[in-house]
Coordinates of C-alpha atoms and ligand atoms in Angstrom, one line a residue:
X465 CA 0.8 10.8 -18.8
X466 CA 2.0 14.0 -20.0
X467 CA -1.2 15.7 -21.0
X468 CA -2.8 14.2 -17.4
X469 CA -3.4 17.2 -15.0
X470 CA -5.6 15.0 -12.5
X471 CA -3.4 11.6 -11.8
X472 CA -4.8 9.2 -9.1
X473 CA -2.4 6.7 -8.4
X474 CA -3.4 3.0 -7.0
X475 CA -0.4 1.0 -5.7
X476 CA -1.0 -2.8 -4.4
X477 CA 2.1 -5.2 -3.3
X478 CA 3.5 -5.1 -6.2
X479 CA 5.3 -1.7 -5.8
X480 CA 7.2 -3.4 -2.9
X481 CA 8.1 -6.6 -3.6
X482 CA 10.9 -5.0 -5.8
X483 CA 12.0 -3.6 -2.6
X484 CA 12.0 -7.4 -0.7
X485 CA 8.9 -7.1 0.7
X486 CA 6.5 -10.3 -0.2
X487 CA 3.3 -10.3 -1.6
X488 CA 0.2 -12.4 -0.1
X489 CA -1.6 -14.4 -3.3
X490 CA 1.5 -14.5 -5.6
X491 CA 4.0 -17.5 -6.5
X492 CA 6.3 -16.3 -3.4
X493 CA 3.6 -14.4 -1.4
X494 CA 3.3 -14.8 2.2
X495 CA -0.4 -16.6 1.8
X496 CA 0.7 -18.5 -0.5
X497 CA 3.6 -20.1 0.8
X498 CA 2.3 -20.5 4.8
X499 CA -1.5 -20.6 4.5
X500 CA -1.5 -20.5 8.5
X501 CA -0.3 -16.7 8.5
X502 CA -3.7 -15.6 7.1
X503 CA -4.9 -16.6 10.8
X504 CA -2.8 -13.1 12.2
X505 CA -4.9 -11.5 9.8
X506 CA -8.4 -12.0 11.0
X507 CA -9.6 -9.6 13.1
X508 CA -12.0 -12.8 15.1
X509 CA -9.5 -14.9 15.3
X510 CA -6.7 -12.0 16.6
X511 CA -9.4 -11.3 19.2
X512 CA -10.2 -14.3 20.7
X513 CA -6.7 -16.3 20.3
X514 CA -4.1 -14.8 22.5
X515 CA -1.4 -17.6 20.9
X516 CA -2.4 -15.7 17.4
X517 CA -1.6 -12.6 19.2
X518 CA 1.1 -13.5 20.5
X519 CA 2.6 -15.1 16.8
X520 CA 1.1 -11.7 15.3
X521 CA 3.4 -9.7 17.6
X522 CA 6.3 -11.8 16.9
X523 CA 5.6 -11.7 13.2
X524 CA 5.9 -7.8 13.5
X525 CA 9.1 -7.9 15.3
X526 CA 10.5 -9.5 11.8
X527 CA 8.4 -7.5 9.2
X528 CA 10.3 -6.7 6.2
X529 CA 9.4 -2.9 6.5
X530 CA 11.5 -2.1 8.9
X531 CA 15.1 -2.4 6.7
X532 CA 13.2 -2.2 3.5
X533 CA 14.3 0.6 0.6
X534 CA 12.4 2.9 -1.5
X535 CA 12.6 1.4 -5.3
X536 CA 13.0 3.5 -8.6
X537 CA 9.2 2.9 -8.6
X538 CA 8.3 4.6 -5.8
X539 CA 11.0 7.9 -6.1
X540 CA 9.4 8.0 -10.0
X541 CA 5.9 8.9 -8.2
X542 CA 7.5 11.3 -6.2
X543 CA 8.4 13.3 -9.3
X544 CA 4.8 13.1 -10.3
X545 CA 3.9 14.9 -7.0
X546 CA 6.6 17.4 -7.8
X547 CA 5.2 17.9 -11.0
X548 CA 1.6 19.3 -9.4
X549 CA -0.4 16.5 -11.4
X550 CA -0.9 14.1 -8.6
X551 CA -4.6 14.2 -7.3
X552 CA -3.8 11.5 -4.8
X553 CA -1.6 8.1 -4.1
X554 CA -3.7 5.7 -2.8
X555 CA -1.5 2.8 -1.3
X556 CA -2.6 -0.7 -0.1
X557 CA 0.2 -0.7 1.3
X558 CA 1.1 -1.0 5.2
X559 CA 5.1 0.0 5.0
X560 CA 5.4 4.1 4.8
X561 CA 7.8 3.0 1.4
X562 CA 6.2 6.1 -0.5
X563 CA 6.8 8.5 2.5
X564 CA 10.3 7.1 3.2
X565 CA 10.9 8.0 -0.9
X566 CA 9.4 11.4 -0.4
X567 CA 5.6 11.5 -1.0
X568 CA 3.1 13.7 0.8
X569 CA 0.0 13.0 -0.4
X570 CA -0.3 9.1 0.5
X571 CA -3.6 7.4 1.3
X572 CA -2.8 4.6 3.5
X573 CA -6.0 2.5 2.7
X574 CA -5.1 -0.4 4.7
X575 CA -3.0 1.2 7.4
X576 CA 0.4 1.7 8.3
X577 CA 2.7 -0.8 10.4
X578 CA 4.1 1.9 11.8
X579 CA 1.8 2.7 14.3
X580 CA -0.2 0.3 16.9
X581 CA -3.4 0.7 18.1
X582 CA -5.9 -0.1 21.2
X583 CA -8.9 -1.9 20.0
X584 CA -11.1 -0.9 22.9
X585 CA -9.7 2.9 22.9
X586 CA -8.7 3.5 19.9
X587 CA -5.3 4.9 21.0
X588 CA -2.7 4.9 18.5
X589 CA 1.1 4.8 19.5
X590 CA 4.5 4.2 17.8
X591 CA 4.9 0.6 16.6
X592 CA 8.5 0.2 17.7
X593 CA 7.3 1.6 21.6
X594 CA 5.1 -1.9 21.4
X595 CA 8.0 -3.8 19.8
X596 CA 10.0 -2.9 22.1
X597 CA 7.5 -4.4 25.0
X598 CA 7.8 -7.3 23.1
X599 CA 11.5 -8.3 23.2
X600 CA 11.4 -7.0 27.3
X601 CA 9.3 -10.0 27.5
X602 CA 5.9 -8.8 26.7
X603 CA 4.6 -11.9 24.6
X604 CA 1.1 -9.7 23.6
X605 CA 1.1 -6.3 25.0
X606 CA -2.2 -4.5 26.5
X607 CA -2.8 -0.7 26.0
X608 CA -1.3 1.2 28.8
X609 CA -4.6 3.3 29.2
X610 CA -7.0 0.8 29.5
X611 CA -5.6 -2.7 29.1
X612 CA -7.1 -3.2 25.7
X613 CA -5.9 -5.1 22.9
X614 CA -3.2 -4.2 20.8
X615 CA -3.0 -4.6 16.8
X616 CA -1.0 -2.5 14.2
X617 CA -2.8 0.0 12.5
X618 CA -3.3 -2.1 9.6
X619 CA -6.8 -3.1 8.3
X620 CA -7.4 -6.5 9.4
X621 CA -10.0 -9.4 7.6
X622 CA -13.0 -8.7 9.2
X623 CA -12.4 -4.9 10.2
X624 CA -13.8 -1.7 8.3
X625 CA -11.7 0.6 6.1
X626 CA -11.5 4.1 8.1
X627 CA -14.4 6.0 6.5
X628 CA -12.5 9.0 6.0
X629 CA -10.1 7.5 4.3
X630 CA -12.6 5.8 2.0
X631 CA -14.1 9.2 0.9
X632 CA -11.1 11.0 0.4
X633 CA -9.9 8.2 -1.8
X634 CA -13.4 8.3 -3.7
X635 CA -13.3 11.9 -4.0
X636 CA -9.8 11.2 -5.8
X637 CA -10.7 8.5 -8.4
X638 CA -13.9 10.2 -9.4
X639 CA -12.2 13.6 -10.2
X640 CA -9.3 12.3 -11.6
X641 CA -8.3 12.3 -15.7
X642 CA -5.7 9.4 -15.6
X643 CA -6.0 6.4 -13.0
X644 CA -3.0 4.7 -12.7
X645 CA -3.1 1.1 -10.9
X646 CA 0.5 0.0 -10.1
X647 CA 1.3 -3.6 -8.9
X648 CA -2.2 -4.7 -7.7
X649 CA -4.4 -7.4 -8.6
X650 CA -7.5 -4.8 -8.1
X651 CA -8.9 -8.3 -6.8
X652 CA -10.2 -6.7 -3.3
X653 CA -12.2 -3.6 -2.2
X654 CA -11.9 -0.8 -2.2
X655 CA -9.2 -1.4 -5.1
X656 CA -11.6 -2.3 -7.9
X657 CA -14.0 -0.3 -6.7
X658 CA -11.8 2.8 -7.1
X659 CA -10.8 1.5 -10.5
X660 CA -13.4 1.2 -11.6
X661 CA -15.4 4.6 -10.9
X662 CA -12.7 6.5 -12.1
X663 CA -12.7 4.5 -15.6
X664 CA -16.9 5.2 -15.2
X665 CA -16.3 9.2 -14.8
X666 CA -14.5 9.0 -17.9
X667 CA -10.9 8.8 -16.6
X668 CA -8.0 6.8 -18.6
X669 CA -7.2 3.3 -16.7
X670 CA -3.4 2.5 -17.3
X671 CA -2.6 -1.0 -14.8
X672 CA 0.9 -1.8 -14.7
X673 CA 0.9 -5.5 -13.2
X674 CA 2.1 -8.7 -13.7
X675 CA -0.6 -10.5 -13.7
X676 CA -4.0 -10.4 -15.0
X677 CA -6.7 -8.2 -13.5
X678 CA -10.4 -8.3 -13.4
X679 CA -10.4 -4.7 -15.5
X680 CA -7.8 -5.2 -18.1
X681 CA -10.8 -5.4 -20.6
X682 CA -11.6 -1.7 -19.4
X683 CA -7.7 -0.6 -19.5
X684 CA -6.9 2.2 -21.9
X685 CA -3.1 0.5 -21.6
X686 CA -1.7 -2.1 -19.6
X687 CA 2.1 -2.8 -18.9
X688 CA 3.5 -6.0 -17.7
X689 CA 6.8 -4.9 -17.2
X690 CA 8.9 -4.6 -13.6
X691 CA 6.8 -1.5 -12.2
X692 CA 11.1 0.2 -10.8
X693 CA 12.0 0.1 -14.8
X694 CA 8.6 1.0 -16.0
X695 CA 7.3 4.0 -13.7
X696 CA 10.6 6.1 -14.4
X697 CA 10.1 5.6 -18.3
X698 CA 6.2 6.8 -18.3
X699 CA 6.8 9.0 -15.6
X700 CA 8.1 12.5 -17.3
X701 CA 11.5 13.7 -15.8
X702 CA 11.5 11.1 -13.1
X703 CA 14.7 9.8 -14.8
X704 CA 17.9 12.2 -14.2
X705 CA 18.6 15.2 -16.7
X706 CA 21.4 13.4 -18.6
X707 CA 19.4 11.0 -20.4
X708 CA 17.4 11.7 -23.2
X709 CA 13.5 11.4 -22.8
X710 CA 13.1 12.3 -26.5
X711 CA 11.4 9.7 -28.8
X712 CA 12.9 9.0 -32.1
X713 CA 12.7 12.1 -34.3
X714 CA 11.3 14.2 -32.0
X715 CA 12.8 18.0 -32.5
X716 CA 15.3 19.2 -30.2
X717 CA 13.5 21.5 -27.2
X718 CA 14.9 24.9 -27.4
Ligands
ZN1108 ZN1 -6.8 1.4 25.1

């Protein structure tokens, strides 16, 4: 981590659960334990169903993003920003937890939940603005421009990744030195792809994760320890001044 100078950072559900926010496929996740919920998540389904638009909405109006906290995990990435080594922090996640703990340079590859948008215009406005529609009595608002469908921003089964966004975080994993995938099961795309083209350009793969992932037999290192007590261990000064980063033996900086 230390001699790094191009760090891309991958983060997946696992970043956030520390901070109470579920994931899908694990032993608690929100797939796991109510199967129907991956219904608000189809893009054909949402489209056709008003009652799954409807649930969707109400789903929203309880998300765990809105109360959730920034973890050590996530402020410890800020530090790696601060540092000028961070090429780029891709997220798969949809809460804003890396911008609420301070980073800039966040690749929201999924989406945010933060924002809704039109699916016939393509007009994007303030989640809570919707939400707010909602509990006035709104079971499924329209789009106030042209009547069209409303989702969050998020990336939905069945919908494409913004291209843009895709590139920029291509761009990232093939220039970087160090690829660091944090808390995700690099089972989906673009996840694994992004992996695994930085670990073809020569990069160093590091996965801190729970469980097992498809390219642990590519990983330089792989940590299976919580990613809040991890991150500001491996992380260079993103612990605070008073404690001693020096291994054993090391000499004393002067
Ligand atoms: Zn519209």
């Amino acid at each position: 981590m230390a001699a790094s100078e191009k760090i891309a950072v991958l983060t997946g559900a696992g970043i956030s659960t520390e901070s109470g926010i579920p994931d899908f496929r694990g032993p608690n996740g929100v797939w796991t334990t109510r199967p129907e919920a991956m219904k608000l998540v189809n893009i054909e389904d949402y489209v056709r169903d008003p009652q799954v638009r409807i649930q969707a909405w109400q789903e929203r109006m309880r998300h765990p993003a809105w109360t959730a906290k920034p973890n050590e995990g996530h402020r410890a990435l800020v530090e790696l920003e601060r540092r000028g080594t961070l090429l780029a922090l891709m997220t798969q996640n949809i809460d804003r937890l890396h911008q609420a703990a301070g980073s800039q340079k966040v690749i929201e590859l999924h989406g945010t939940i933060w924002l809704a948008k039109c699916l016939s215009c393509g007009r994007r406005t303030r989640m809570q603005e919707q939400l707010e529609r909602v509990t006035a009595g709104d079971p499924d608002p329209v789009c106030t421009e042209c009547g069209g469908i409303q989702k969050s921003a998020t990336v939905a089964f069945g919908e494409q990744l913004d291209p843009l966004v895709l590139e920029t975080a291509v761009v990232a994993s093939s220039a970087c030195d160090l690829f660091l995938a944090i808390g995700t099961s690099l089972s989906v795309q673009p996840a694994a792809l992004l992996a695994a083209e930085a670990h073809r350009r020569g990069a160093r793969l590091v996965i801190v994760n729970q469980g097992e992932t498809p390219l642990d037999d590519r990983a330089d290192v792989i940590l299976r320890a919580p990613i809040g007590v991890v991150l500001p261990v491996i992380i260079p000064g993103s612990k605070s001044d008073s404690e001693d980063q020096s291994p054993p033996g090391a000499a004393p900086a002067t």
